[in-house]
XYZ file of C-alpha atoms in Angstrom:
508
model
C 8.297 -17.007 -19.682
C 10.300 -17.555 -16.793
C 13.379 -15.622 -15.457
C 15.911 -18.486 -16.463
C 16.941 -20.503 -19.574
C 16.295 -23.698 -17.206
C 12.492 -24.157 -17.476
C 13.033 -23.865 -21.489
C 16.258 -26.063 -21.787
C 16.190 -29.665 -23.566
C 19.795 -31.272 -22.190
C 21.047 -33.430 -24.083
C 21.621 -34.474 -27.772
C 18.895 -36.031 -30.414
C 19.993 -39.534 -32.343
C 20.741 -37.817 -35.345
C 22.752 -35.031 -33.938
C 25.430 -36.988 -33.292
C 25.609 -38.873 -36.396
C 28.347 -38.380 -38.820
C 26.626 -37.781 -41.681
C 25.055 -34.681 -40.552
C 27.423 -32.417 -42.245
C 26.365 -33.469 -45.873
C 22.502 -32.655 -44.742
C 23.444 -29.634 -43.700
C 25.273 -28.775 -46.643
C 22.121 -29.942 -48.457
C 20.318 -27.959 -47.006
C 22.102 -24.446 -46.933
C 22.156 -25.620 -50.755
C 18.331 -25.718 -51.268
C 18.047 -22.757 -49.200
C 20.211 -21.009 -51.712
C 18.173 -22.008 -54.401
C 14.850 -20.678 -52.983
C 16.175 -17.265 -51.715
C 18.054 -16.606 -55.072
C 15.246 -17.241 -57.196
C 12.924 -14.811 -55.067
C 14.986 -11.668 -56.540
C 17.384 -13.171 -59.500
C 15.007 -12.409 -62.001
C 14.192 -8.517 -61.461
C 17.170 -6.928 -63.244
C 17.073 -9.758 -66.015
C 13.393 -8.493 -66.734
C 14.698 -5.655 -70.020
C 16.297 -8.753 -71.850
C 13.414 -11.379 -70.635
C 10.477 -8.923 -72.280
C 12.538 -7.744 -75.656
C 13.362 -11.335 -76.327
C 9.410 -13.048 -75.090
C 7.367 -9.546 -74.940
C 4.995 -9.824 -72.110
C 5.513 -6.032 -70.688
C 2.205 -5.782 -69.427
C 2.263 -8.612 -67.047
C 6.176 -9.010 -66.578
C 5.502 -8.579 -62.338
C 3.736 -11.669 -62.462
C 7.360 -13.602 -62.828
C 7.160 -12.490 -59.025
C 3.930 -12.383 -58.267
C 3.590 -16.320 -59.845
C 6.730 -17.358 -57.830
C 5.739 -15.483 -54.411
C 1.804 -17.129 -54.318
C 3.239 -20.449 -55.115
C 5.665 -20.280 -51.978
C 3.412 -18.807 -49.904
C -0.169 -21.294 -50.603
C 2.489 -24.454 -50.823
C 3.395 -24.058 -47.076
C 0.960 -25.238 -45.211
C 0.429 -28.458 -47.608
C 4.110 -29.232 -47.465
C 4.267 -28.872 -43.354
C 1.317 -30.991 -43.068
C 2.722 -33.614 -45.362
C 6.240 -33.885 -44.001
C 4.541 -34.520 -40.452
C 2.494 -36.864 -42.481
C 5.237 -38.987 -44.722
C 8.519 -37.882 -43.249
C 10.597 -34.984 -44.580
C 12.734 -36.774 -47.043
C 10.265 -37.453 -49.422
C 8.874 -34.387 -49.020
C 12.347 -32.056 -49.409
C 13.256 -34.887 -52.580
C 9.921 -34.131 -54.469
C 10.554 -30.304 -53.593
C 13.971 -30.276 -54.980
C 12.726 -32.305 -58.150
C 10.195 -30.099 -58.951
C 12.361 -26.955 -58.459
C 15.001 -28.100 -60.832
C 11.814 -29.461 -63.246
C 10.424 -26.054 -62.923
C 13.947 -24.422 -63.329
C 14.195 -26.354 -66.470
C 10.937 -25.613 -67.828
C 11.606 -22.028 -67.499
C 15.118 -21.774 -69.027
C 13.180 -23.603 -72.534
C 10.209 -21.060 -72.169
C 8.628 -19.649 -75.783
C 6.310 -16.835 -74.464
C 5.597 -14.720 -71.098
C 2.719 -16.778 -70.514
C 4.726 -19.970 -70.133
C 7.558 -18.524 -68.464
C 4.921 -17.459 -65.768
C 3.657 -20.462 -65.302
C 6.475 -22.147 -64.896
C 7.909 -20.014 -62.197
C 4.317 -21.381 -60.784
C 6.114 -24.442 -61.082
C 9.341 -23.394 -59.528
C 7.671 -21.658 -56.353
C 5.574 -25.028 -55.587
C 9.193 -26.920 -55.445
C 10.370 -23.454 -53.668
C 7.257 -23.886 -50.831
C 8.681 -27.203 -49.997
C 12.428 -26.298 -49.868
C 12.062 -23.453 -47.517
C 9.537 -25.282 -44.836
C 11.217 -28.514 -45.231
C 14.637 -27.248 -44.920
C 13.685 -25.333 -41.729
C 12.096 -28.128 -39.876
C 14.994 -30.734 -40.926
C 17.458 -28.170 -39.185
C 15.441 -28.382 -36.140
C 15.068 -32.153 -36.009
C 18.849 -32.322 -36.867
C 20.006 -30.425 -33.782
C 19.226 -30.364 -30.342
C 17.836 -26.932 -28.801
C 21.291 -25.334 -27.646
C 22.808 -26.072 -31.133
C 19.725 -24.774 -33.181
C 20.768 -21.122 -33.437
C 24.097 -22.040 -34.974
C 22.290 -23.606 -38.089
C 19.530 -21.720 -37.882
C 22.034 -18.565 -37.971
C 24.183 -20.254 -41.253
C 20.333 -20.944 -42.996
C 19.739 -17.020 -42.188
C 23.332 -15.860 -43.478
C 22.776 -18.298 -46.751
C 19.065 -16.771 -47.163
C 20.012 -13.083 -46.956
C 23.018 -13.497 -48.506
C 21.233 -15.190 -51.763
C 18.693 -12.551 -51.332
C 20.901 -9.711 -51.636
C 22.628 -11.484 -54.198
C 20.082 -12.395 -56.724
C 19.699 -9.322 -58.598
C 23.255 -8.654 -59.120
C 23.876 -12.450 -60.529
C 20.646 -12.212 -62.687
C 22.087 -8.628 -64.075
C 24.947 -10.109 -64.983
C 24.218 -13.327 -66.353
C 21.436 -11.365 -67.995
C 23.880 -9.222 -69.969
C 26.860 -11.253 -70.217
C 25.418 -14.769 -71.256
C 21.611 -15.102 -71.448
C 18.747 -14.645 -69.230
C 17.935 -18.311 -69.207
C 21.176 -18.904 -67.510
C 19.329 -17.499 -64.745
C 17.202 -20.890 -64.490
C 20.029 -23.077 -65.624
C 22.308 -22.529 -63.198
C 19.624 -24.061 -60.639
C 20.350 -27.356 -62.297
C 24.032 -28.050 -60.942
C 23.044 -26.691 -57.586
C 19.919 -27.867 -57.141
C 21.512 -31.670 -58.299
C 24.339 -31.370 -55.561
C 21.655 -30.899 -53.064
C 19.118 -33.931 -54.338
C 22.757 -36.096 -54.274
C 23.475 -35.353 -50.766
C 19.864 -35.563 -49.541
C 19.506 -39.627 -50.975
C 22.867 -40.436 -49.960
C 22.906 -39.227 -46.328
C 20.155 -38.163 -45.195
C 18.683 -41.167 -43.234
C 15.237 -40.530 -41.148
C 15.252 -42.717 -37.661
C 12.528 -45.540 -38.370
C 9.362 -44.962 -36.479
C 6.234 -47.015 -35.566
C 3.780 -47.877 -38.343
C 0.923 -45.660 -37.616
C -2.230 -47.730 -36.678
C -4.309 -46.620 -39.445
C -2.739 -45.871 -43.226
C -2.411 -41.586 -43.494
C -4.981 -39.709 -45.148
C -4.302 -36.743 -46.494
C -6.953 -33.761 -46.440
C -7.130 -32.653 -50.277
C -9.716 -30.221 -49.916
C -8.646 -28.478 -47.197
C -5.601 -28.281 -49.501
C -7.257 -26.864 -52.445
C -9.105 -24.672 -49.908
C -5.992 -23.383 -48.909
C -4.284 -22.931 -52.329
C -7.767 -21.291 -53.786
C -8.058 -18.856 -50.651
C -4.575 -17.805 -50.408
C -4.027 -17.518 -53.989
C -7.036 -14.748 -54.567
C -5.864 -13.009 -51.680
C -2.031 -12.711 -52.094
C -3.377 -12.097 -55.813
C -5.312 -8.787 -54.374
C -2.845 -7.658 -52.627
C 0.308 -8.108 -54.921
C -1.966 -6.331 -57.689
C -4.124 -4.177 -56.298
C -3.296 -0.568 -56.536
C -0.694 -1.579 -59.357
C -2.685 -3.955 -62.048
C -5.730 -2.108 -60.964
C -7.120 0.437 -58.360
C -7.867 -0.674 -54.984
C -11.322 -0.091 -55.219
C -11.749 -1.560 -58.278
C -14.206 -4.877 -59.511
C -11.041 -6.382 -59.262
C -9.945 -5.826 -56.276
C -13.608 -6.351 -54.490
C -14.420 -9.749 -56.492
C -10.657 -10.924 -55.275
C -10.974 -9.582 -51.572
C -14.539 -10.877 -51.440
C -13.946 -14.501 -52.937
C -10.931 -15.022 -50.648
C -13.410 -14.049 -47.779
C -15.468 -16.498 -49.153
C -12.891 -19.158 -49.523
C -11.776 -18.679 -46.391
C -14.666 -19.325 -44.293
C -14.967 -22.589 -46.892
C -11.621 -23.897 -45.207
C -12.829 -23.320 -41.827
C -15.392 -25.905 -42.611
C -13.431 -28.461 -44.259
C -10.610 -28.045 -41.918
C -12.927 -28.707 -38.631
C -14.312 -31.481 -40.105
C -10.793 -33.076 -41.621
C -9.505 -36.176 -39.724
C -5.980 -34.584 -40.877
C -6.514 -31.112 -41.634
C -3.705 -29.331 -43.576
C -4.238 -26.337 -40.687
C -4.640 -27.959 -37.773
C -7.092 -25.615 -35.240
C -4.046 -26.177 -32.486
C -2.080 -23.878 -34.600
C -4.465 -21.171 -33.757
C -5.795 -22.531 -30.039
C -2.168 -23.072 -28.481
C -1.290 -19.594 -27.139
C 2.801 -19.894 -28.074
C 2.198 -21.250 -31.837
C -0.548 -18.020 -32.126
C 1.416 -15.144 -30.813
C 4.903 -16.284 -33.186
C 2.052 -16.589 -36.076
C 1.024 -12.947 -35.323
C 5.129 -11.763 -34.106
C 6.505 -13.225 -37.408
C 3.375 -12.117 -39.552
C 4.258 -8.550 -38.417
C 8.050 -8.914 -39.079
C 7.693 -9.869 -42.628
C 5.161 -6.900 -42.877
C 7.754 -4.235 -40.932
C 10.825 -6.083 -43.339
C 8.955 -4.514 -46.710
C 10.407 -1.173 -45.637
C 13.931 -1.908 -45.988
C 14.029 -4.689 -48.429
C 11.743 -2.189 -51.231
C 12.078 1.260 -50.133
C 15.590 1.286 -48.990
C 17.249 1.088 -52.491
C 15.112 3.974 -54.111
C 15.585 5.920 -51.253
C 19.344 5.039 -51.523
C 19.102 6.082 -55.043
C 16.565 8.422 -55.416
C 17.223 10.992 -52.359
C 21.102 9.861 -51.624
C 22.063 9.630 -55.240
C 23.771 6.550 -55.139
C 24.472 3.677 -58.209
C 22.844 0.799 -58.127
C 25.865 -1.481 -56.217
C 26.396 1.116 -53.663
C 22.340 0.910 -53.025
C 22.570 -2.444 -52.404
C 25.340 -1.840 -50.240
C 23.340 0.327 -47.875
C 20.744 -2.699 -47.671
C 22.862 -5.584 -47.401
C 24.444 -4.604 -44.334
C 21.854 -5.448 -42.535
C 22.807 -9.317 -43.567
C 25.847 -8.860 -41.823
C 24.514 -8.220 -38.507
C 21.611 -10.326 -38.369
C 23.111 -13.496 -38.443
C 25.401 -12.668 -35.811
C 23.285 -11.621 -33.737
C 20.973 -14.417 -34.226
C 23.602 -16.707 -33.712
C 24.752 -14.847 -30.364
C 20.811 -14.868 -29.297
C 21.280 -18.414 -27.246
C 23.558 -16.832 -24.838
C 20.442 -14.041 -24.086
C 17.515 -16.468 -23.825
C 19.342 -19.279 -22.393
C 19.117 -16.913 -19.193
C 15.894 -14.870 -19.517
C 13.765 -17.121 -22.300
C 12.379 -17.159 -25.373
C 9.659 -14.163 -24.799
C 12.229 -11.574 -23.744
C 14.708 -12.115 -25.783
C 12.507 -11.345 -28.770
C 11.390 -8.384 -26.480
C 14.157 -7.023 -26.404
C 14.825 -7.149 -29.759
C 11.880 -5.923 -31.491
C 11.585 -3.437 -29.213
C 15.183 -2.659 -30.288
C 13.539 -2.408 -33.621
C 11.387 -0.249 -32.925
C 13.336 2.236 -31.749
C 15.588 1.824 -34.916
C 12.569 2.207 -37.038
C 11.561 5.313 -35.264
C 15.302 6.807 -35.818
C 15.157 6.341 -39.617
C 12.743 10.145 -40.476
C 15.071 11.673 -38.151
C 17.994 11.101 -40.790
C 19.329 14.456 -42.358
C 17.935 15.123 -45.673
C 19.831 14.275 -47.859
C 22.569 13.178 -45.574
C 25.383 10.957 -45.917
C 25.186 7.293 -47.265
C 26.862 5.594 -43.819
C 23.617 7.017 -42.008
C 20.945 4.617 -43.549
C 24.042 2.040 -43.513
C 24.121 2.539 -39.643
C 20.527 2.478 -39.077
C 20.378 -1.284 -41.102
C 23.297 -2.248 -39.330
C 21.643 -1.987 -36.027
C 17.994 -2.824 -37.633
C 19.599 -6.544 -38.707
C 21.240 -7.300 -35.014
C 17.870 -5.989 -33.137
C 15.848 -8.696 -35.372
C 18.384 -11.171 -35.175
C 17.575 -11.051 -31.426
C 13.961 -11.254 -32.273
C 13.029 -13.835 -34.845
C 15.641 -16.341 -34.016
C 14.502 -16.935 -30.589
C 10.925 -17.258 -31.443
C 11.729 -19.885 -34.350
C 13.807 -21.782 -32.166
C 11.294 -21.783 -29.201
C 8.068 -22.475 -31.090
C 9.685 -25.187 -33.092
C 10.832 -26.360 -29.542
C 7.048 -26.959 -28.135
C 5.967 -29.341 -30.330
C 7.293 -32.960 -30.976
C 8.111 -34.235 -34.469
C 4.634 -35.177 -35.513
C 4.058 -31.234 -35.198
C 7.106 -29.795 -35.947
C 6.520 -29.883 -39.660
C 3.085 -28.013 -39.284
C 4.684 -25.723 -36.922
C 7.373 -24.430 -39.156
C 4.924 -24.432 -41.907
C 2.585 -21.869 -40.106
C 4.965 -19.555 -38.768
C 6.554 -19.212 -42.488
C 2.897 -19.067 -44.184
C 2.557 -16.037 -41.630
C 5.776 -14.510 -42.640
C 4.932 -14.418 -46.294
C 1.639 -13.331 -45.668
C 2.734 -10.191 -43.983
C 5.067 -9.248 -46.544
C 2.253 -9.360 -49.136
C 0.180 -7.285 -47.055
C 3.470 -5.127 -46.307
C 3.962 -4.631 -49.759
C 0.255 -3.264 -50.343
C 0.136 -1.595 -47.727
C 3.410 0.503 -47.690
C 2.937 0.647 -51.532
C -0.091 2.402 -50.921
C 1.248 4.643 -48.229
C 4.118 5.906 -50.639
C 2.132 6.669 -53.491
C -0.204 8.718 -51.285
C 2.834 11.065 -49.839
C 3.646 11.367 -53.021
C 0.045 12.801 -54.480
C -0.040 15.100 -51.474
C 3.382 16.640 -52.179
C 3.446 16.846 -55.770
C -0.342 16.790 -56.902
C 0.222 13.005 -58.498
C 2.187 10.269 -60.055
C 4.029 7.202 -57.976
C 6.915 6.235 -56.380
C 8.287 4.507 -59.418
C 7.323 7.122 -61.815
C 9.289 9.787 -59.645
C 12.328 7.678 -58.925
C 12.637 6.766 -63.253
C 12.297 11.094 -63.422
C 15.306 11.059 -60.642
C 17.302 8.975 -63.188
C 17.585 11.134 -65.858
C 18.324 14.578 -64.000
C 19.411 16.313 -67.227
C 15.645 16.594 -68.096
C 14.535 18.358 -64.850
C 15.562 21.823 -63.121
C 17.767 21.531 -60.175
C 14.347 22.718 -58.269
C 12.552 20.443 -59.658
C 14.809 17.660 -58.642
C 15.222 18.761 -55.599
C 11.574 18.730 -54.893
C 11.220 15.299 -56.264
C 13.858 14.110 -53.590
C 12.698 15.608 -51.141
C 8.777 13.657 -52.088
C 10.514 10.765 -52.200
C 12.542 10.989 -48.582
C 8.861 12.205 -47.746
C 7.584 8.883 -49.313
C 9.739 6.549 -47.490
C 10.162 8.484 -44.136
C 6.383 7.678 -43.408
C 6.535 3.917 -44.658
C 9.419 3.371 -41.980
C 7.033 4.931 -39.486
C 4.512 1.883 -40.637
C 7.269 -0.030 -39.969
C 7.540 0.674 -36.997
C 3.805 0.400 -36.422
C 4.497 -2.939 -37.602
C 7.136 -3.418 -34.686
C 4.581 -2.204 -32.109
C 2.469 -4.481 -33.361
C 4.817 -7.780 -32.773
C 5.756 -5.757 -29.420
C 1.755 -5.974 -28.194
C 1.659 -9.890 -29.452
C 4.532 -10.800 -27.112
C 3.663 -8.757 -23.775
C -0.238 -10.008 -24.167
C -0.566 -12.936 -26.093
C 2.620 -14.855 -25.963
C 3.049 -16.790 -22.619
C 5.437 -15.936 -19.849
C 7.025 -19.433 -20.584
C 7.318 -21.291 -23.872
C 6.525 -25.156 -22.800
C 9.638 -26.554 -24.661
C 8.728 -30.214 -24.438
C 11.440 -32.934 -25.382
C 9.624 -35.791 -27.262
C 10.194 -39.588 -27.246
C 9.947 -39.554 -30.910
C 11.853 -36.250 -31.541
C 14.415 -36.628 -34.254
């Protein structure tokens, strides 16, 4: 990337940036990001009254799990079809078959259906959060994107952060199936404002009528569903190296190499092989991959550590965490002013390696130390990534035209999620194995529910625990940070010197 903004400017505003109706699509689509970032976390402290009311103990993580693989497989289809069709029918169809799925799960009679209808909700979910992303980037022209894509950050993290707390209380003040219902209103607003005023330009009838590539689809779906599937429950539902876990990891091996083939020989494959063969599109794959694998360490450990080794409530824990959502959108909404004079690559350069050094910081923390300490350290964490993912978005989304743009965002998303399945494996695994070392056995979860009743333990014995546990997460922040160095390596070798932001006829 070059040593100026000017090789990676496009001057000038799109069609649809200066309409007036833009403000109702955006408002549309802060809404739908809403709804897919609350329902990620809204259900976890609802989960007590969900199982005494439907039973289901034994497989209540698959109300995640379900959601999460839905997303995540749904991607890739949805970019590929909103390239394909346009992306109002594609954001309208997502929308509908949130709220169907919201529905569904608000009337459920058993576990089992409540599962899969959060299958149901994370399909419309897949489509909300690519959709929404690409819209914002056809909406606005490139020195305007980090403003909305900084208000689609604050609206994410903030619903995020948010979700448990809502679901808790609507959990124990109403009923846990106001958790779904209150999706309806929302979710309704958004569909309104969507048909009314969002109006795609009209573009040339392709020569030849669209096909769409439905086994590469169910390729995709099958292969990413046994392998999120291995990772979510491996080492939790069942050991790693378990039947289990080898029939899972070896059929999405399997399924994988199937796509390959049906994908190279697709006239409209759902993964493009550009996605992988254009140098800028690979290294934000990898660079975005790694962040959603580093952002497991705050996001999961944080709040026992809060709780477990600072001996904090359960609001003040998610005070130390959600911090970090005040930063990050600032920063990411500052970033334009950094690579509109040294580009896209540095910027993010400079922030993860920011990051890094952030991450490092985190086992140096006193033990047990004061609460503002972690606070600080997420403070900074939020406006180093802000710096870093922002900038790559923007400038990725920026090299293709809108026949790609769709795809694009679809892939670098897909990527995201992947890594923070792998994340949570991974750093899962690395916890629980600090934990055997210092105390002979047991897991992270098992210690922290000991931590919550301290009456039953010796003040030794608690102290030994907490200690464990600040063990426990002071090594998963050093993955972390691995994690960093990781997206570090991608940009200084892979990624180009300078992203080729293009400015298509066509471009919305």
């Amino acid at each position: 990337m070059g040593s100026t903004g000017r090789t990676e400017r496009m001057p000038g505003a799109t069609a649809l940036s200066a309409t007036p109706r833009r403000g109702p699509v955006v408002a549309a689509l802060m809404l739908g990001m809403a709804l897919a970032a609350l329902d990620g976390t809204i259900v976890s402290t609802a989960v007590p009254q969900i199982v005494g009311d439907l039973g289901g103990f034994a497989v209540f993580s698959w109300l995640f799990s379900g959601y999460l693989l839905a997303v995540t497989v749904s991607l890739p289809v949805y970019g590929k079809l909103s390239d394909t069709f346009g992306r109002k029918p594609v954001l309208v169809a997502g929308i509908v078959l949130f709220l169907v799925g919201s529905l569904l799960c608000a009337a459920a009679w058993s576990m089992a259906s409540l599962i899969a209808f959060r299958v149901v909700q994370g399909l419309g979910g897949g489509a909300l959060q690519g959709t929404v992303q690409t819209i914002a980037a056809d909406l606005y022209p490139l020195e305007e994107r980090p403003r909305i894509q900084a208000r689609l950050s604050t609206v994410w993290a903030a619903s995020a952060v948010a979700g448990p707390a809502v679901g808790g209380l609507l959990a124990a003040y109403a009923d846990w199936r106001w958790i779904f219902l209150i999706n309806l209103p929302v979710g309704a607003v958004a569909l309104f404002l969507v048909v009314r005023h969002f109006a795609e330009p009209t573009r040339p009838a392709p020569a030849a009528r669209p096909r769409v590539d439905w086994a590469g689809a169910l390729c995709v779906f099958a292969a990413g569903a046994l392998l999120l599937t291995a990772l979510v429950q491996g080492g939790v539902a069942w050991p790693w190296l378990s039947t289990p876990s080898l029939v899972l990891f070896g059929g999405s091996a399997v399924l994988v190499a199937v796509t390959v083939v049906v994908e190279r020989r697709a006239a409209e494959p759902i993964i493009p092989g550009w996605v992988w063969r254009r140098r800028t599109i690979a290294a934000v794959n990898l660079a975005l991959g790694a962040l959603g694998l580093l952002m497991v360490a705050p996001t999961v450990f944080l709040p026992t550590y809060a709780q477990s080794v600072l001996g904090l409530g359960p609001i003040a824990a998610g005070f130390v965490l959600s911090v970090m959502t005040l930063s990050w959108p600032v920063s990411a909404a500052l970033s334009d002013r950094v690579y509109t004079r040294i580009g896209f690559r540095w910027t993010a350069i400079i922030g993860i390696g920011l990051a890094l050094l952030i991450l490092l910081a985190f086992p140096l923390l006193p033990f047990p130390g004061e609460p503002w300490q972690p606070a600080l350290v997420m403070l900074l964490l939020g406006a180093a990534l802000g710096l870093f993912q922002l900038p790559l978005i923007v400038g990725v989304q920026s090299t293709v035209g809108w026949s790609e743009r769709g795809t694009t965002t679809a892939s670098v998303l897909f990527c995201r999620q992947v890594g923070q399945s792998l994340g949570a494996a991974l750093f899962g695994a690395v916890a629980n194995a600090v934990l055997v070392s210092r105390l002979g056995g047991g897991s992270l979860d098992s210690v922290s529910h000991a931590l919550e009743n301290p009456a039953a333990l010796t003040a030794s014995a608690t102290e030994h625990l907490r200690r464990a546990v600040d063990a426990a997460v002071d090594h998963v922040y050093l993955g972390a940070a691995a994690a960093a160095g990781l997206a570090l390596l991608v940009l200084v070798f892979v990624a180009p010197r300078r992203f080729p932001v293009i400015r298509d006829k066509q471009d919305v």
